[in-house]
PDB file of C-alpha atoms in Angstrom:
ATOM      1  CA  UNK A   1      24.600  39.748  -2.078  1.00 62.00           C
ATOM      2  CA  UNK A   2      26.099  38.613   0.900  1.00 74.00           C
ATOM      3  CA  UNK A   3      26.009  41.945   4.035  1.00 76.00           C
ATOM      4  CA  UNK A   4      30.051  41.397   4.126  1.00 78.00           C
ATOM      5  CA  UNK A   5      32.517  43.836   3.805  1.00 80.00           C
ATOM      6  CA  UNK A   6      36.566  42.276   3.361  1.00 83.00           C
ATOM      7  CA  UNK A   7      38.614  45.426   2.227  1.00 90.00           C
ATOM      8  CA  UNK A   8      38.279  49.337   2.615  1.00 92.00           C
ATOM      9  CA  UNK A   9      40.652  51.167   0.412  1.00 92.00           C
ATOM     10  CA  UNK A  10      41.535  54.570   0.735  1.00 93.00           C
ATOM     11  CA  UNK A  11      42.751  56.973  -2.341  1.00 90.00           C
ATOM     12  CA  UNK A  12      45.789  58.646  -0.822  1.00 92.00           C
ATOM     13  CA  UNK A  13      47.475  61.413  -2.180  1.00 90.00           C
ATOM     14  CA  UNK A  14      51.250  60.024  -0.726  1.00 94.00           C
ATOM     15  CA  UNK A  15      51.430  56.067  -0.532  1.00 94.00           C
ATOM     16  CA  UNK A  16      54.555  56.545   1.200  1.00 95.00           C
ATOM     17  CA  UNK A  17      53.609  58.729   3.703  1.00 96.00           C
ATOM     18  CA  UNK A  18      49.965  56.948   4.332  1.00 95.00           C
ATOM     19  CA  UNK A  19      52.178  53.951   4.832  1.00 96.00           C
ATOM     20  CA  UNK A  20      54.404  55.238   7.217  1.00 96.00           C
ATOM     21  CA  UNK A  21      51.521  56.497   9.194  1.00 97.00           C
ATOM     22  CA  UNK A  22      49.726  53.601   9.634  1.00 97.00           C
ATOM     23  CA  UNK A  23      52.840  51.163   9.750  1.00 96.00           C
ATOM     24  CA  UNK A  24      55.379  52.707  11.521  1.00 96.00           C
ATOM     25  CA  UNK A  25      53.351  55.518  13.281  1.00 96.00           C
ATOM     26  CA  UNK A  26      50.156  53.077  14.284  1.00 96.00           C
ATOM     27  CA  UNK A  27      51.907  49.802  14.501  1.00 95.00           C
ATOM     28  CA  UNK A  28      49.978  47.800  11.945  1.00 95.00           C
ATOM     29  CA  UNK A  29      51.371  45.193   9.919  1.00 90.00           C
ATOM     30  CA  UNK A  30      51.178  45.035   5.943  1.00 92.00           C
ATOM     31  CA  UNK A  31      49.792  41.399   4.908  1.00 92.00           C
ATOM     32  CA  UNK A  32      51.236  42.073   1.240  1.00 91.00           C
ATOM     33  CA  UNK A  33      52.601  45.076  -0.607  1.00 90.00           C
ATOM     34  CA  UNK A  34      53.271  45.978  -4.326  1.00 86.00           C
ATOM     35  CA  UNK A  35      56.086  48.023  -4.140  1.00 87.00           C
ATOM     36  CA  UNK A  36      55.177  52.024  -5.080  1.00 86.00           C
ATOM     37  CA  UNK A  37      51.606  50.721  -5.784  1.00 89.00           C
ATOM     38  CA  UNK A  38      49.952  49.234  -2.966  1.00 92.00           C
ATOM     39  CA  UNK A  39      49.695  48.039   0.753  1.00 94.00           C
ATOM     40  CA  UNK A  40      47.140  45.931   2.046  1.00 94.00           C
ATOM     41  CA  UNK A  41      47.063  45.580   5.873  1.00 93.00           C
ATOM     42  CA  UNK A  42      44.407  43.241   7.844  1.00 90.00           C
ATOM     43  CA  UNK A  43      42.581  45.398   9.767  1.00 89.00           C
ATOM     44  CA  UNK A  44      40.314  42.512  11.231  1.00 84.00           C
ATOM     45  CA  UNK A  45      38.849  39.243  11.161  1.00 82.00           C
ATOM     46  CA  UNK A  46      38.333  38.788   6.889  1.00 81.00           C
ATOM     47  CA  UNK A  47      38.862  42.398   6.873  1.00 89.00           C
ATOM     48  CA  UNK A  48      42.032  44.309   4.428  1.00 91.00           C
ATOM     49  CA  UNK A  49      42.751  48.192   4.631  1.00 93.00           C
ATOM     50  CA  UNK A  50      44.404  49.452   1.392  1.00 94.00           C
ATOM     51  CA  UNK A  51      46.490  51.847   0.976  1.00 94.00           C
ATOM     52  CA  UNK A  52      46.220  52.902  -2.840  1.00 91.00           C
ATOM     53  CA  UNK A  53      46.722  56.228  -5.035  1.00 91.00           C
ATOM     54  CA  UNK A  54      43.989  58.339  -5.359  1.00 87.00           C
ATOM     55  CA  UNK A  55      45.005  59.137  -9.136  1.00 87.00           C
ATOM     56  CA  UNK A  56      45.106  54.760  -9.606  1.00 87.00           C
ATOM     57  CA  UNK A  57      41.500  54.352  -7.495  1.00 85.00           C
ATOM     58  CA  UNK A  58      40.440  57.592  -9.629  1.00 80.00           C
ATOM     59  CA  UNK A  59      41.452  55.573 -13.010  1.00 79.00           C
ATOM     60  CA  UNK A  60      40.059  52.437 -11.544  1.00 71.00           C
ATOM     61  CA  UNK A  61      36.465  53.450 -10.121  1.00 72.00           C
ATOM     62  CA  UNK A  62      36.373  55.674 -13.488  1.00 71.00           C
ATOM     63  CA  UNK A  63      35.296  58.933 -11.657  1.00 67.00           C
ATOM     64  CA  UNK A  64      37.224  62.159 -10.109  1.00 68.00           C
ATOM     65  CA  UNK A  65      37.750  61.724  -6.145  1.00 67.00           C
ATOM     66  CA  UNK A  66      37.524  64.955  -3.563  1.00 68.00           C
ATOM     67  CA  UNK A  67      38.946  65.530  -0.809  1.00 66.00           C
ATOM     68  CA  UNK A  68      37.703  68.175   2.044  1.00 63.00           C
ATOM     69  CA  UNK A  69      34.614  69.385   1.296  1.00 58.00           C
ATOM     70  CA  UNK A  70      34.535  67.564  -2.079  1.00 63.00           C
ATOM     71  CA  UNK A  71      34.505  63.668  -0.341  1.00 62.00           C
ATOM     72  CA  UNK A  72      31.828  61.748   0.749  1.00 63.00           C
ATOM     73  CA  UNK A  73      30.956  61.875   4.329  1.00 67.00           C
ATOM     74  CA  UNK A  74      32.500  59.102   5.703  1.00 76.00           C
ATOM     75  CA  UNK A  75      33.932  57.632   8.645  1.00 81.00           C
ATOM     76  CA  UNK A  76      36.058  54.786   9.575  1.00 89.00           C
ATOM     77  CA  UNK A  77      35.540  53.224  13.305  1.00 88.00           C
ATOM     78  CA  UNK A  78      37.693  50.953  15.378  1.00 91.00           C
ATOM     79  CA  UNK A  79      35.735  49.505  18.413  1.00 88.00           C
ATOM     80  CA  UNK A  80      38.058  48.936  21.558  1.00 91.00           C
ATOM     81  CA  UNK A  81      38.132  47.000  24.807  1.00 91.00           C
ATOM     82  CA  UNK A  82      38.829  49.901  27.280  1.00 96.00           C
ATOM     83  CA  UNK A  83      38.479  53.410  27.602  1.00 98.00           C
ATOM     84  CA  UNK A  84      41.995  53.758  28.350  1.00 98.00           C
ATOM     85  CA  UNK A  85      42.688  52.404  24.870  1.00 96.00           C
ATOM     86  CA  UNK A  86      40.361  55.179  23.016  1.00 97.00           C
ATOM     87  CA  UNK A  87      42.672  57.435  24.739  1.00 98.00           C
ATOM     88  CA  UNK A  88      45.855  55.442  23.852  1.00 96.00           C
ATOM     89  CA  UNK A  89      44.996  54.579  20.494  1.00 96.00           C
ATOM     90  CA  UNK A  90      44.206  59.099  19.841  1.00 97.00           C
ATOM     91  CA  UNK A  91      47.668  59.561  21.472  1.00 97.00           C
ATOM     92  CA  UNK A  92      49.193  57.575  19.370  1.00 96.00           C
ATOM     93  CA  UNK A  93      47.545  58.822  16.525  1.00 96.00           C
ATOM     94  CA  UNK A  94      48.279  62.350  17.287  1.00 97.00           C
ATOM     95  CA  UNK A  95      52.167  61.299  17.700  1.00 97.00           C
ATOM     96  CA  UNK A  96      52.217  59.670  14.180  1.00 96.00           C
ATOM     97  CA  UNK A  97      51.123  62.733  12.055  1.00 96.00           C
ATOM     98  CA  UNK A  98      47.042  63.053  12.222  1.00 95.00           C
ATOM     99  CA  UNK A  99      45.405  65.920  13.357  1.00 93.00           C
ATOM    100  CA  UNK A 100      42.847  65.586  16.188  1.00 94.00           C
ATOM    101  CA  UNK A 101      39.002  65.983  15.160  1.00 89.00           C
ATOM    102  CA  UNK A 102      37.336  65.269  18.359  1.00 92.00           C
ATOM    103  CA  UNK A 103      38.857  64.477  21.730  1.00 95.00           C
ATOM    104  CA  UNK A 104      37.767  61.441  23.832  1.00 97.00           C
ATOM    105  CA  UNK A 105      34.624  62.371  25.452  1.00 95.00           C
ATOM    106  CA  UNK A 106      31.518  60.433  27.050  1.00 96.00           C
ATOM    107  CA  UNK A 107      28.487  59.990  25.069  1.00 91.00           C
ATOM    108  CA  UNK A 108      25.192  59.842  26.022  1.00 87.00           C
ATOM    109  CA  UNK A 109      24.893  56.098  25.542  1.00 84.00           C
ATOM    110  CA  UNK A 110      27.516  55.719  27.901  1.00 91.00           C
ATOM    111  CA  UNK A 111      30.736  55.228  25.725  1.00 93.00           C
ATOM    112  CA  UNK A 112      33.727  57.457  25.155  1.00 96.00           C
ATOM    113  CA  UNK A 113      34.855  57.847  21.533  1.00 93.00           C
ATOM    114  CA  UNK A 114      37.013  60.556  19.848  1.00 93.00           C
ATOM    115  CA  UNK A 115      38.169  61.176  16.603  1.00 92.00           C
ATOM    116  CA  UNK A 116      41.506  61.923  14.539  1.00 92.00           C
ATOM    117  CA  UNK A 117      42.432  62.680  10.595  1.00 89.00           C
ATOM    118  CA  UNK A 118      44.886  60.588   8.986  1.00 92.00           C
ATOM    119  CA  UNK A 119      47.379  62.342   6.508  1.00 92.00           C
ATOM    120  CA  UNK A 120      44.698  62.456   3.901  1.00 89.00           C
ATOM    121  CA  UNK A 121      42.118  63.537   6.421  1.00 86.00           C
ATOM    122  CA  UNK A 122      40.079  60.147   6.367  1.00 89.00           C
ATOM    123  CA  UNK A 123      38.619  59.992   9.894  1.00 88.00           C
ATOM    124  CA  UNK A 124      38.676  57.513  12.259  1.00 91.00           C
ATOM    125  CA  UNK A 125      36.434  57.427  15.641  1.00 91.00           C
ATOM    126  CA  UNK A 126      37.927  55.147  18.243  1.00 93.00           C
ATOM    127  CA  UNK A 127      35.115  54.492  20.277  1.00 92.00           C
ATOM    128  CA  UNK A 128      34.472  52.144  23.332  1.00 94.00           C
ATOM    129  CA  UNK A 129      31.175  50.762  23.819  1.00 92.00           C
ATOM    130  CA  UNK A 130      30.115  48.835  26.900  1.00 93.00           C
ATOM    131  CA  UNK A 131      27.393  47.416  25.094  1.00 89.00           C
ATOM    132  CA  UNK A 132      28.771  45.735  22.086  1.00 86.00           C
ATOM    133  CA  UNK A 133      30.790  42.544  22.049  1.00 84.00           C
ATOM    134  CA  UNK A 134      31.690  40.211  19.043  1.00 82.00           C
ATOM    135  CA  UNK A 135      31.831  36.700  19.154  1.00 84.00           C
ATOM    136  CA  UNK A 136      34.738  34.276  17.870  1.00 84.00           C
ATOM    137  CA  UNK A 137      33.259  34.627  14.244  1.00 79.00           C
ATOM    138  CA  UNK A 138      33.153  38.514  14.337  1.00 78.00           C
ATOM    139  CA  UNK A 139      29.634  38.976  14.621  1.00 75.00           C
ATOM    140  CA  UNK A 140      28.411  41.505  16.572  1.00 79.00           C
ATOM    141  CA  UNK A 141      25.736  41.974  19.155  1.00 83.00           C
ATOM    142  CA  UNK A 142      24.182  44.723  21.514  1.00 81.00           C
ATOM    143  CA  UNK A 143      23.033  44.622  24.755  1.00 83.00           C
ATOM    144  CA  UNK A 144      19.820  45.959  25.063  1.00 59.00           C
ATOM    145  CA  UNK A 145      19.072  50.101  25.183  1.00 51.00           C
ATOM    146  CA  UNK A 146      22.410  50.397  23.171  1.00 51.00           C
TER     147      UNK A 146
END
């Protein structure tokens, strides 16, 4: 099996509102959309975010899905350019509807990253790192002690 991922899909308990949040709230643009089903937005290079029901991913994957304390621990990152843009990107965040998990702060590695809770409480850490770049293909690399 090829180390790939190309979609992320996220039960959500409102389709509508998980759409407006990341739409109209975050900016991001739907690539396709099944009305009052589904939304698939490209999130990156060979990369889709869905927005799907958790009762249809429940019915799908064949299992019950938690939330809170009940859900895997999981996060979902966004690497950025600048540190002004972890601190942009949490505003704006914060302005369409999630809660805030963790401010921006420094990290010992020398980074800043903070974190926020979309409407369903899946959490995203918008972090930058001064020592990881991608190349034209996506692939990523580290400079060294990172």
């Amino acid at each position: 099996m090829e180390a790939r991922i190309t979609a992320i899909t996220l039960g959500v308990r409102d389709r509508a509102a998980s759409r407006r949040f990341y739409v109209d709230g975050l900016g991001w643009a739907p690539t396709a959309e099944v009305e009052g089903d589904v939304v698939f937005i490209q999130a990156g290079h060979g990369l889709l975010l869905c927005l799907w029901s958790v009762d249809d991913l429940a019915a799908d994957a064949g299992e019950e899905i938690g939330f809170g304390h009940n859900a895997p621990p999981i996060s979902l990152g966004q690497n950025v350019a600048s540190v002004d843009e972890v601190y942009r990107i949490l505003d704006a965040a914060v302005a369409a509807g999630a809660d805030m998990v963790a401010p921006a702060r420094k990290q010992p590695w020398g980074g800043v990253s903070g974190y926020f809770a979309d409407p369903d409480g899946f959490r995203w850490e918008i972090v930058y790192n001064p020592g990881l770049t991608f190349d034209e293909a996506g692939n990523a690399s580290f400079s060294e002690g990172v």
